[in-house]
CSV table of C-alpha atoms and ligand atoms in Angstrom, one decimal:
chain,number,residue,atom,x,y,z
A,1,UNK,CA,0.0,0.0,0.0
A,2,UNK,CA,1.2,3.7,-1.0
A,3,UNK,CA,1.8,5.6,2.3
A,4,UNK,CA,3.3,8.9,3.2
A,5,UNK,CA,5.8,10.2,5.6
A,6,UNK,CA,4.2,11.2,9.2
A,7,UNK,CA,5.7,12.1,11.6
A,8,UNK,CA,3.4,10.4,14.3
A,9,UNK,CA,2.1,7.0,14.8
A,10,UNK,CA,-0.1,5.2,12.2
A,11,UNK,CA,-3.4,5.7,12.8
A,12,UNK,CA,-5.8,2.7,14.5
A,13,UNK,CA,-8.8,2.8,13.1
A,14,UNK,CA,-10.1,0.1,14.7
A,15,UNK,CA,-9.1,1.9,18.0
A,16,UNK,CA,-10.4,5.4,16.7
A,17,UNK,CA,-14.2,3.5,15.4
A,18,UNK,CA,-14.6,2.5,19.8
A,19,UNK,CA,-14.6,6.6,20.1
A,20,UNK,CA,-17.2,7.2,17.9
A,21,UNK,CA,-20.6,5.6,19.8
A,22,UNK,CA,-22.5,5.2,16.2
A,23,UNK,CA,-20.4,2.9,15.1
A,24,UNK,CA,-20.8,0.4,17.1
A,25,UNK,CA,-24.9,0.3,16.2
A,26,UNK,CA,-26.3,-2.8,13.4
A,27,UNK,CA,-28.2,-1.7,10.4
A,28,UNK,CA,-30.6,-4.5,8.8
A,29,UNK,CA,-28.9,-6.9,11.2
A,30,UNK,CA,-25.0,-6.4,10.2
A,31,UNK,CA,-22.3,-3.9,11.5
A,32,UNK,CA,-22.7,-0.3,10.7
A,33,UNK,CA,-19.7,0.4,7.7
A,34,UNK,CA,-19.7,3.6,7.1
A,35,UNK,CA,-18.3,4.7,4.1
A,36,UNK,CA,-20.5,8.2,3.4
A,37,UNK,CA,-17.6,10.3,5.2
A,38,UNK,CA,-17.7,13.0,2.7
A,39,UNK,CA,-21.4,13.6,3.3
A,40,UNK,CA,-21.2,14.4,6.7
A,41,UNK,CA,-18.8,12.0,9.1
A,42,UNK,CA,-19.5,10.7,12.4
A,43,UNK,CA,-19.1,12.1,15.3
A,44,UNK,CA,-17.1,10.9,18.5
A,45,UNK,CA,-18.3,10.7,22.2
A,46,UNK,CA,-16.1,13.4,23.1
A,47,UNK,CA,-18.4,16.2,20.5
A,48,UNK,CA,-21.4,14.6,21.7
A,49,UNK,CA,-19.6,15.1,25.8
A,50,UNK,CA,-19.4,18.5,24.5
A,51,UNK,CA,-22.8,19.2,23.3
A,52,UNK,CA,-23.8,18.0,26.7
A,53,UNK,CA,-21.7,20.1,28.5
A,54,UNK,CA,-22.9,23.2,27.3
A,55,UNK,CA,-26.5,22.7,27.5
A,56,UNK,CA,-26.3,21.3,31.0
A,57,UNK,CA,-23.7,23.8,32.4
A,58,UNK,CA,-23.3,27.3,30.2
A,59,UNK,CA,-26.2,27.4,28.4
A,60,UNK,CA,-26.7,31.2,27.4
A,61,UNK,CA,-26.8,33.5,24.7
A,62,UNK,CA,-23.6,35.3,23.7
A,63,UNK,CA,-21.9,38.3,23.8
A,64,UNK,CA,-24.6,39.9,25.9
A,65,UNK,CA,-25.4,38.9,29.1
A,66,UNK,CA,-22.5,40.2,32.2
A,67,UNK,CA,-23.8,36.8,34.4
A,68,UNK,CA,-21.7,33.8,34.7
A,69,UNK,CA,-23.4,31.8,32.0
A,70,UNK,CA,-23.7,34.0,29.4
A,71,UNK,CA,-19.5,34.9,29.8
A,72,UNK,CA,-18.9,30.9,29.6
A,73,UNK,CA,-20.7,30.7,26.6
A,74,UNK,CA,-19.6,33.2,24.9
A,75,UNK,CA,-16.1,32.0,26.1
A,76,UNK,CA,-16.9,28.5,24.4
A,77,UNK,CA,-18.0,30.2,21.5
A,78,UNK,CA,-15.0,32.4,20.7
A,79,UNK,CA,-12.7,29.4,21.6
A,80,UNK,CA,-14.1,28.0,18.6
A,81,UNK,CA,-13.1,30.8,16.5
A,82,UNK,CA,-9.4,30.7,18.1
A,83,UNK,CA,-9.2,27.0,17.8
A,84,UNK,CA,-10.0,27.3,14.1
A,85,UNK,CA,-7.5,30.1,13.5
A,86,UNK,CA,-4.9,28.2,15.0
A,87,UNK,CA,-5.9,24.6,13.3
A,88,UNK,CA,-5.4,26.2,9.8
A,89,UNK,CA,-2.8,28.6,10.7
A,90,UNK,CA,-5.1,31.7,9.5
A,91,UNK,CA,-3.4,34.9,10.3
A,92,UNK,CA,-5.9,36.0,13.2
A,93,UNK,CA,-9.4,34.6,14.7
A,94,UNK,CA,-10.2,37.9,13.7
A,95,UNK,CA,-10.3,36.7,10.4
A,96,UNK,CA,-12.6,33.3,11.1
A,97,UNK,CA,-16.4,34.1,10.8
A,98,UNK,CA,-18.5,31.6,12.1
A,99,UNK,CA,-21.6,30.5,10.2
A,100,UNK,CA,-23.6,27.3,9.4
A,101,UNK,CA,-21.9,25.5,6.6
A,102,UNK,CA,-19.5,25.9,3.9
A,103,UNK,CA,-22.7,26.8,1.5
A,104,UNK,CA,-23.1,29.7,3.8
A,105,UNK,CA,-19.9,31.1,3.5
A,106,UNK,CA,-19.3,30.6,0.0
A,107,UNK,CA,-22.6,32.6,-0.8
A,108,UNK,CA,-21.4,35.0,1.6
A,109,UNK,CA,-18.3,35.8,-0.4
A,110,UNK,CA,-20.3,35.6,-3.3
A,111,UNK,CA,-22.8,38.5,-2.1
A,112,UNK,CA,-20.5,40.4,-0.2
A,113,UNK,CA,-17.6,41.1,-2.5
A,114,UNK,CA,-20.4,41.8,-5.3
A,115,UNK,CA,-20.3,45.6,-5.2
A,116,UNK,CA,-16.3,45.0,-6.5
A,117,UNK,CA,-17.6,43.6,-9.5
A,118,UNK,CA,-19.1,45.5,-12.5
A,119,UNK,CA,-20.5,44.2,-15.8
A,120,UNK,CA,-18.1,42.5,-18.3
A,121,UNK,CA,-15.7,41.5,-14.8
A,122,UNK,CA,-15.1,37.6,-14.9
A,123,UNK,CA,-14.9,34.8,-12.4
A,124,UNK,CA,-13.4,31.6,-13.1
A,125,UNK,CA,-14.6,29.0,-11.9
A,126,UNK,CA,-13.7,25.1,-12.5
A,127,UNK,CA,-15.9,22.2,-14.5
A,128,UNK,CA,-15.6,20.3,-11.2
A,129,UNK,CA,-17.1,22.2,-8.5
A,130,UNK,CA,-19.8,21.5,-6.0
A,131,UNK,CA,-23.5,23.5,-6.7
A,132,UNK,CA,-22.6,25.2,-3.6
A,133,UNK,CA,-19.8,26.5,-5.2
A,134,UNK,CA,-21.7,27.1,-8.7
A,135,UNK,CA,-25.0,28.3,-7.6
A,136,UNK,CA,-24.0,31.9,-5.7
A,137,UNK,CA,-21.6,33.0,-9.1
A,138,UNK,CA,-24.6,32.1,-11.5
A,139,UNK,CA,-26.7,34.1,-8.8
A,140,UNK,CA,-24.3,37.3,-9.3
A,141,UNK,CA,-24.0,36.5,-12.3
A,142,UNK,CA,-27.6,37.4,-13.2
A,143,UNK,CA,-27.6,40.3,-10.5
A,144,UNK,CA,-24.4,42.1,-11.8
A,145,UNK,CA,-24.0,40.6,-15.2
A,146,UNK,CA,-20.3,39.1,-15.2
A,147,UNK,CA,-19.1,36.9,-16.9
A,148,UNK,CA,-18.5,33.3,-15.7
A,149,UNK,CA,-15.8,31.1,-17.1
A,150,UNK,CA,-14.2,27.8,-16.2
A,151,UNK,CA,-11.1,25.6,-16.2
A,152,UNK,CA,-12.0,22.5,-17.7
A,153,UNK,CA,-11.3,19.1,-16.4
A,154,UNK,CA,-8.8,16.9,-18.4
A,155,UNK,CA,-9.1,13.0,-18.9
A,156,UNK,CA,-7.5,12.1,-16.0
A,157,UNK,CA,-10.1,14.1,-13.4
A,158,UNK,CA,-7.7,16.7,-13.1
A,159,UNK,CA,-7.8,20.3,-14.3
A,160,UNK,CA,-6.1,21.7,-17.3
A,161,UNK,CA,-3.8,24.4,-16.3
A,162,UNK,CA,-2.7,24.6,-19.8
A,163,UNK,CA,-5.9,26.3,-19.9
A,164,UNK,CA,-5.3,29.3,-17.2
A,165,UNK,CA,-3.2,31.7,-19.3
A,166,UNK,CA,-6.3,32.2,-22.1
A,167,UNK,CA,-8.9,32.2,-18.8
A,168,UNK,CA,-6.9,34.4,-16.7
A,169,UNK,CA,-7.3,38.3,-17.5
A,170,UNK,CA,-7.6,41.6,-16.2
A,171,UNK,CA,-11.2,41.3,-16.7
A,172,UNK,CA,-10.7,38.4,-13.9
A,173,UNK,CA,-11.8,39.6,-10.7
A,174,UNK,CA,-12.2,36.3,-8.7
A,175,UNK,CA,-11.3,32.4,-9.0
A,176,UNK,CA,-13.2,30.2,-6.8
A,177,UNK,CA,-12.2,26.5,-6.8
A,178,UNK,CA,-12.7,23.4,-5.0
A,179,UNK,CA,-9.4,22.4,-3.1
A,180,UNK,CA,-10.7,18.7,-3.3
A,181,UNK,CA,-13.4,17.2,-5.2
A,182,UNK,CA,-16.1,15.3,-3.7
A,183,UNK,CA,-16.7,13.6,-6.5
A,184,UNK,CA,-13.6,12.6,-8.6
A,185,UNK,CA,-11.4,13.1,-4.6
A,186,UNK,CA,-8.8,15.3,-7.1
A,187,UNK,CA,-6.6,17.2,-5.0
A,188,UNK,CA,-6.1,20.8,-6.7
A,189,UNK,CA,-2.9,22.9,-6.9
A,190,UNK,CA,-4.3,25.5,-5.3
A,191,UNK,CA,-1.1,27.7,-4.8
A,192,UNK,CA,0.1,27.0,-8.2
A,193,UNK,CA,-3.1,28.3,-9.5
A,194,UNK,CA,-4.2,31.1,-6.8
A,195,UNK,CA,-0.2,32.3,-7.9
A,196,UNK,CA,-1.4,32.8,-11.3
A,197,UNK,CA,-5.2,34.3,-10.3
A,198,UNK,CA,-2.8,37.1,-8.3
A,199,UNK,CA,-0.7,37.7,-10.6
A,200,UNK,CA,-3.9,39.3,-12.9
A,201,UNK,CA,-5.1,40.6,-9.7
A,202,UNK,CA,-7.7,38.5,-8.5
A,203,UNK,CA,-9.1,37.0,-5.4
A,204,UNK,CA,-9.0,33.8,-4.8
A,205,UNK,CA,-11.7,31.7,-3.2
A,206,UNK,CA,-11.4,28.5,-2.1
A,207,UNK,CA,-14.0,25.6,-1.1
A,208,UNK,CA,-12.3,23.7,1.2
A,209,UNK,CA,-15.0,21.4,3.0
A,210,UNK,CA,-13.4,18.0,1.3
A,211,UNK,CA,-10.0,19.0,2.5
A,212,UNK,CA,-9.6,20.6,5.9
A,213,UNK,CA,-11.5,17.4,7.4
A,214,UNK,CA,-8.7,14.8,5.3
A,215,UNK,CA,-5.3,16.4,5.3
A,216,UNK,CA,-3.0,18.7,6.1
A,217,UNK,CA,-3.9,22.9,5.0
A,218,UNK,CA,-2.0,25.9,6.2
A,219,UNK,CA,-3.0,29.1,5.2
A,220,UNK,CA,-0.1,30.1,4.8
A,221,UNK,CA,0.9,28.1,2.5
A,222,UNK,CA,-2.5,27.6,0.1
A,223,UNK,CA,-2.5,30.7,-1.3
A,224,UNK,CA,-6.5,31.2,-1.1
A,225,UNK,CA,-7.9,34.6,0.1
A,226,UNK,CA,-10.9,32.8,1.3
A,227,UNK,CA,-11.4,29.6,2.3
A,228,UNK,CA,-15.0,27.7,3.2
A,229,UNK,CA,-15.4,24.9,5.2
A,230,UNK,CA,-17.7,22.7,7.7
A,231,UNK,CA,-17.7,21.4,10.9
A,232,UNK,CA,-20.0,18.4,10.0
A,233,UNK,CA,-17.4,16.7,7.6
A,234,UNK,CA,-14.4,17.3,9.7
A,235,UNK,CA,-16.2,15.1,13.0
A,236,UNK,CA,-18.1,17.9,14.4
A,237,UNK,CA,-21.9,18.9,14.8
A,238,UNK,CA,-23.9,20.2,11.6
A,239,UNK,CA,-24.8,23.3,11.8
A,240,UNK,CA,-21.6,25.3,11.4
A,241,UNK,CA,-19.3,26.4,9.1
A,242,UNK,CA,-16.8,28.7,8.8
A,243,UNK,CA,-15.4,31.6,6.6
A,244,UNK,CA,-12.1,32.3,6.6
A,245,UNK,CA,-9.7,35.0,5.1
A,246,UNK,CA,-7.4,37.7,6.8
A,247,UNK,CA,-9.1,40.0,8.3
A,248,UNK,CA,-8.4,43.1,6.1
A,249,UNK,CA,-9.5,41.0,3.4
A,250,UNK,CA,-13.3,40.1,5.2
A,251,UNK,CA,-13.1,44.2,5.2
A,252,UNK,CA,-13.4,43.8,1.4
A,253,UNK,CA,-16.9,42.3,2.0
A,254,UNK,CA,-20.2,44.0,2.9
A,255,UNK,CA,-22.2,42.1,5.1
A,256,UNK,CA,-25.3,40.7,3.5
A,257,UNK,CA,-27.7,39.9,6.9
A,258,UNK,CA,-28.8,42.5,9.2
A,259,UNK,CA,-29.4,42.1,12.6
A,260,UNK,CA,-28.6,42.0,16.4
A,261,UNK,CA,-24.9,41.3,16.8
A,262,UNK,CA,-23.7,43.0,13.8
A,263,UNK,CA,-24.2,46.3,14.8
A,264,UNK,CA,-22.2,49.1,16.3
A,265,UNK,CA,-24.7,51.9,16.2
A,266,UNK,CA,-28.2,51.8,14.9
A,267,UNK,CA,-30.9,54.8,14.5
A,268,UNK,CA,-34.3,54.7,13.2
A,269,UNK,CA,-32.9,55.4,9.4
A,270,UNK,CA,-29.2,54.1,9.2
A,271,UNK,CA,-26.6,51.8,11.5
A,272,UNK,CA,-22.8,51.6,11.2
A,273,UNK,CA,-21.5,48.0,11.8
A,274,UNK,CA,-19.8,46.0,14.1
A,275,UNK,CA,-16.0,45.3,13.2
A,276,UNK,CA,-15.0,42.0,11.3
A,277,UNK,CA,-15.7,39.4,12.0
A,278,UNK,CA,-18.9,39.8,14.1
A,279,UNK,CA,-20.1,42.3,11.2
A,280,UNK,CA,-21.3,38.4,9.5
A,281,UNK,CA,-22.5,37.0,12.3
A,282,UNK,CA,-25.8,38.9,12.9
A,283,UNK,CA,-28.5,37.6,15.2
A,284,UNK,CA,-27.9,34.2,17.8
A,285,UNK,CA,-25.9,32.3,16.3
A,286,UNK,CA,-25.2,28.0,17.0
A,287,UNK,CA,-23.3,28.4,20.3
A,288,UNK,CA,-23.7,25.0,21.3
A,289,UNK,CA,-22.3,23.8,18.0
A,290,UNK,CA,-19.3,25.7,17.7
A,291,UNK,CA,-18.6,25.3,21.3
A,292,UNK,CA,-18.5,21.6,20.3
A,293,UNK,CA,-16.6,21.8,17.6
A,294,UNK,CA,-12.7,21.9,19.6
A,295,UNK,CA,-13.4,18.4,20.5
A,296,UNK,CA,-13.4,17.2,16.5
A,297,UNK,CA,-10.2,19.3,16.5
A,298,UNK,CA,-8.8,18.0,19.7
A,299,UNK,CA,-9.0,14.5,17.9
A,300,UNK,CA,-7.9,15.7,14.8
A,301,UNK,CA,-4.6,17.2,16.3
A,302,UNK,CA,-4.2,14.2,18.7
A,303,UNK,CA,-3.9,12.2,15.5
A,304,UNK,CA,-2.2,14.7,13.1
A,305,UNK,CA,-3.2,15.6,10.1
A,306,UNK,CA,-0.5,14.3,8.4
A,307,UNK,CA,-1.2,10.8,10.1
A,308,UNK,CA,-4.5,11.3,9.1
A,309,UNK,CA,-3.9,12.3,5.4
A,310,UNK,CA,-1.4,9.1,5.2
A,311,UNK,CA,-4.1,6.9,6.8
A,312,UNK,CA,-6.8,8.0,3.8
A,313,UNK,CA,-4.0,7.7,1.3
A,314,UNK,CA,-3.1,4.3,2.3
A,315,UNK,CA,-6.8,3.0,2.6
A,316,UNK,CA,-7.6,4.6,-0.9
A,317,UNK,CA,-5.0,3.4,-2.6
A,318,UNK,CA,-5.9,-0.4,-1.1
A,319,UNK,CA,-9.3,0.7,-2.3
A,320,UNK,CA,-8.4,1.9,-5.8
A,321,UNK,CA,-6.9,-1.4,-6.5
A,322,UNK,CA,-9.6,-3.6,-5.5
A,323,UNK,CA,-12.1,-1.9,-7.2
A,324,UNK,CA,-10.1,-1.6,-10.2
A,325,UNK,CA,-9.8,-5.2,-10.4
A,326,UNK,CA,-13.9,-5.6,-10.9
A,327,UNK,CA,-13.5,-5.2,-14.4
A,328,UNK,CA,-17.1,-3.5,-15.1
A,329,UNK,CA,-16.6,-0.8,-12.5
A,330,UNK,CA,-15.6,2.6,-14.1
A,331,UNK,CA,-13.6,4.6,-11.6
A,332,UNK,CA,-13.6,7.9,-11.6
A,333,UNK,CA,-11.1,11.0,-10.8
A,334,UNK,CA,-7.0,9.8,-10.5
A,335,UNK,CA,-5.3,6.3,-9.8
A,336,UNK,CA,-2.6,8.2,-7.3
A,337,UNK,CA,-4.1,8.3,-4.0
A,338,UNK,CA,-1.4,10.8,-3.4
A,339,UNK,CA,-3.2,13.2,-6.1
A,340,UNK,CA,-6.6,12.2,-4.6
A,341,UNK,CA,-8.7,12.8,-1.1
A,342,UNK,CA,-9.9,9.2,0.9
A,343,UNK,CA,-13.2,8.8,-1.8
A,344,UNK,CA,-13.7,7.1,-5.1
A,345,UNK,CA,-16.1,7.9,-7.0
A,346,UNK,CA,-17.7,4.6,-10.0
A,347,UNK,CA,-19.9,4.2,-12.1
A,348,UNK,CA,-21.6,0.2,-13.3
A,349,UNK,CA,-23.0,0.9,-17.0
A,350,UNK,CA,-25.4,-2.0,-15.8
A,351,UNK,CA,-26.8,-1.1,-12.2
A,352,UNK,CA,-28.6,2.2,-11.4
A,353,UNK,CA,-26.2,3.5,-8.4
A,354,UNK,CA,-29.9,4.3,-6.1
A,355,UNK,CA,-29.7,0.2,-7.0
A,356,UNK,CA,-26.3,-0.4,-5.4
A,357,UNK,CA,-26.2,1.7,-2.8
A,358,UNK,CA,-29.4,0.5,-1.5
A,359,UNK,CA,-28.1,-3.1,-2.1
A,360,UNK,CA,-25.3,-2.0,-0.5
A,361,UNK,CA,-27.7,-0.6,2.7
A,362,UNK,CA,-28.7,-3.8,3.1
A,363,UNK,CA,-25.4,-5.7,4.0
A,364,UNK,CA,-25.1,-2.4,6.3
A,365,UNK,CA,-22.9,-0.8,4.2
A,366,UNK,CA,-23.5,3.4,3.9
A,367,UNK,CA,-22.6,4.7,0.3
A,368,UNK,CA,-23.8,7.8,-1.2
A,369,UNK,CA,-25.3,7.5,-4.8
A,370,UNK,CA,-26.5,10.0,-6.8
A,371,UNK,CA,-25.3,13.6,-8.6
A,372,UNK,CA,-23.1,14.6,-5.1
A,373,UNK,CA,-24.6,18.2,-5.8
A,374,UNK,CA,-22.5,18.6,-9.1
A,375,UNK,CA,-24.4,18.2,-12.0
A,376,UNK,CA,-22.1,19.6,-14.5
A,377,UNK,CA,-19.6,17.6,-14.0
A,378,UNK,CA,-22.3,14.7,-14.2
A,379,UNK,CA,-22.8,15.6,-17.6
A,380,UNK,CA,-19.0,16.3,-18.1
A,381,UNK,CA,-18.4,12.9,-17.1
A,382,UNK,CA,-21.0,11.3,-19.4
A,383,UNK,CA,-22.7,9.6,-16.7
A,384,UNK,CA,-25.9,10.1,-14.8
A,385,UNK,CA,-24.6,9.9,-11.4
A,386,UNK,CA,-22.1,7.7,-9.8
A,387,UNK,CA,-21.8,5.9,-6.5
A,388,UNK,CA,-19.5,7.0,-4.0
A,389,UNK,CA,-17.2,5.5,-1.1
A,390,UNK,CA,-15.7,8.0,1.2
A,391,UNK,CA,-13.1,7.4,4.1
A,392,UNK,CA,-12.9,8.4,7.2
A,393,UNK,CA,-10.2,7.9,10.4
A,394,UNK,CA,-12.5,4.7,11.4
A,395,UNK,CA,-12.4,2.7,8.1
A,396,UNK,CA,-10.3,-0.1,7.6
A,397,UNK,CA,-9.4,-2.5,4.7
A,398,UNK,CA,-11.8,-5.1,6.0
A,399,UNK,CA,-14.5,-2.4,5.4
A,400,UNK,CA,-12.9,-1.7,1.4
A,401,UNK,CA,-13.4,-5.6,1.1
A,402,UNK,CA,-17.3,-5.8,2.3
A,403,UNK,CA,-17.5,-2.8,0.3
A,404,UNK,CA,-15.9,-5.2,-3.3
A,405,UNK,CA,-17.7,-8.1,-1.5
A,406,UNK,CA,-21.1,-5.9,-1.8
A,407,UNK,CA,-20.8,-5.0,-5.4
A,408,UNK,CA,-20.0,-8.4,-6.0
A,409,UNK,CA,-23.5,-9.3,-4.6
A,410,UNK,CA,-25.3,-6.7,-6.4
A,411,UNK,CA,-24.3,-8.1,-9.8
A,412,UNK,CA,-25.2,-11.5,-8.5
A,413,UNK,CA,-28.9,-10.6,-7.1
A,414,UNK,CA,-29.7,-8.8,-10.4
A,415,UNK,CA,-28.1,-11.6,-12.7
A,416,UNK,CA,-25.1,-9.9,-14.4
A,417,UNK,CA,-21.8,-11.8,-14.6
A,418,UNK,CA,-19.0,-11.1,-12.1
A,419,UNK,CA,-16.2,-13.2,-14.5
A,420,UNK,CA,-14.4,-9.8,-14.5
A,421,UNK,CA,-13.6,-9.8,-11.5
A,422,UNK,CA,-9.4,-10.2,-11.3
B,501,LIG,N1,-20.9,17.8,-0.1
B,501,LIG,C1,-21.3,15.4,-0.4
B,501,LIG,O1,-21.9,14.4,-0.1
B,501,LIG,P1,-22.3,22.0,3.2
B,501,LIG,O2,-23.5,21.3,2.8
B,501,LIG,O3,-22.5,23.5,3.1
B,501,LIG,O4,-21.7,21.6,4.6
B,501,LIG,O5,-21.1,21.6,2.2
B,501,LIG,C2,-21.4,21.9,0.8
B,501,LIG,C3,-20.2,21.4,0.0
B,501,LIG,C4,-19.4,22.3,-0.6
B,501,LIG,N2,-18.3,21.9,-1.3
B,501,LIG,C5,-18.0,20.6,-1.4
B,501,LIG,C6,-16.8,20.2,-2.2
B,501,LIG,C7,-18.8,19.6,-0.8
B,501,LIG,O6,-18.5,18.4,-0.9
B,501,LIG,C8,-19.9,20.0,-0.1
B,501,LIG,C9,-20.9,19.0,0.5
B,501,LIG,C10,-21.6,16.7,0.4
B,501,LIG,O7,-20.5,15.5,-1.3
B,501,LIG,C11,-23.1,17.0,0.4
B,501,LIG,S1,-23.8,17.4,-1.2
């Protein structure tokens, strides 16, 4: 199996899956193997300790109340922010903006950097990107009338940077890209590109809820003005997500929801706001969410993300090759798991994947079929959706080979040969 250096111990996952309480549940009578990770992952007892915590000890609204509660929870709450900052190596909490999901921030960026842009201004985008990624440009798009344009995907799953010097302009305002792909797991060069998108003067967004959760990312280092991620895929509770950028760069944006909290002075006729980032965070926001959330990153940096990153690698590549070897399967996105998150993405010309997965549901196995909110790339693909195994920190080889031992049955129960298997 392909591994890569880490500097702490290998993870366990068989260890790591007795932390997480869900795991250890049946579905139609077999063990629970999870394999929907990029969906939303599962959460360990130490989140859902957290959860409890709050509500039974510091329950209170924030940044208001002078009693004892409402200071711890608005204590837990901005140790959320801090512990994000420091997690991605962001340049200041200042600059992290808590809000429900990476869909939320991204359509934050998308309405609150609008007044920059002016008809005829372009924003590249990529021919692999999530809807949540899509949806807010083609929105401004019809509000402000710019132009959208976008790097297109080569064979392989990966994107053609051949391509950047005829997209990239002056005209370009803004590139917003997927750091990793839910759907084809491609791993982009985010630097090499966000270099390029600077050097015309652009902004650079970047969707980063397949990647934070799986491996290694340092602002510092990626390049990205903006980056969006969630809570829910990297171990912790739904219901938060994060924006995050410098913060003279979330002065750049106007905020787009009015409200308590993101206020300094108001008057019957006009207000002045609050300074960044509580200028995005307007009325009560998920306290007892992001006051959960340090416990996912406790975990996370008790493991490592590099340990984690060469766990997925390792498991993928394993993967890759036995699904490869089921001759009928196409596989989607790149062979090296090195280039690639921990999912795989295939497609049986012969089985609907609603079939499979719910085939697949009933040896207790959890697969996601379906679009995986990117239609374009669907259609760029030539398929009409896929099935999809994703990886998380509690997966294990024995769960890759239920997963080929699954598909295997699937042919069987609807009659098609399984002769090409290797
Ligand atoms: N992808 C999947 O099964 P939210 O829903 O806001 O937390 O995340 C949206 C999102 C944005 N970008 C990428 C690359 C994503 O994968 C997702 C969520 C899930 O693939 C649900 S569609």
């Amino acid at each position: 199996m392909a591994t890569v250096p880490s500097r702490r111990p290998a993870l366990d996952p068989r260890a790591l899956a007795a932390r997480f309480p869900i795991l250890a549940r049946q579905v139609h009578g077999r063990r629970l193997i999870y394999l929907d990770n990029a969906a939303t992952t599962q959460k360990p007892a130490a989140v859902l300790a957290a959860l409890e915590h709050y509500y039974t000890h510091s329950n209170a609204n924030v940044h208001r109340g002078v009693h004892t509660l409402g200071e711890e929870a608005t204590e837990a709450y901005e140790a959320c922010r801090a512990r994000v900052a420091a997690f991605l190596h962001a340049p200041s909490h200042r600059g992290v903006v808590i809000l429900r999901s990476t869909t939320e921030a991204l359509n934050l960026i998308a309405r609150g950097w609008e007044h920059h842009l002016q008809e005829g201004d372009e924003i590249l985008l990529t021919e692999m990107e999530h809807h949540s990624n899509l949806v807010p440009w083609i929105m401004l798009a019809r509000r402000r009338g710019v132009t959208l344009r976008h790097l297109p995907l080569r064979e392989d799953g990966e994107l053609d940077l051949e391509a950047l010097p005829r997209l990239l302009s002056r005209r370009t305002r803004l590139v917003a890209l997927t750091h990793a792909s839910n759907v084809l797991g491609t791993v982009n060069p985010v630097a090499e590109i966000a270099a390029a998108a600077h050097a015309v003067g652009a902004r650079v967004a970047v969707d980063a809820a397949q990647s934070v959760p799986h491996m290694p990312v340092d602002l510092r280092t990626l390049g990205a003005d903006f980056v969006a991620f969630s809570a829910h895929k990297a171990y912790g509770p739904t219901g938060v997500g994060f924006l995050v950028a410098a913060p003279e760069l979330l002065e750049e944006l106007e905020p787009v929801e009015g409200g308590g909290e993101m206020i300094r002075e108001v008057h019957l006729d006009r207000a002045t706001w609050n300074e960044v980032p509580h200028r995005f965070e307007a009325g009560t926001p998920n306290i007892a969410d992001a006051a959960a959330f340090p416990a996912a990153l406790d975990l996370l940096e008790e493991l490592g993300m590099e340990a984690v990153r060469a766990h997925e690698v390792a498991l993928t590549g394993y993967a890759w090759e036995r699904l490869a070897s089921l001759r009928w399967l196409q596989l989607h996105g790149p062979a090296d798991p090195h280039r690639r998150t921990g999912l795989i993405s295939f497609y049986d010309p012969q089985l609907h994947p609603h079939d499979l997965a719910q085939i697949l549901d009933s040896e207790g196995i959890a697969v996601r079929a379906g679009h995986h909110c990117a239609q374009p790339l669907m259609r760029r693909l030539g398929v009409p959706a896929t099935t999809r195994a994703s990886f998380g920190l509690y997966n294990t080889t024995e769960d890759v080979d239920a997963l080929v031992e699954g598909l295997l049955a699937a042919r069987r129960y609807f009659g098609l040969p399984t002769g090409g298997a290797a």
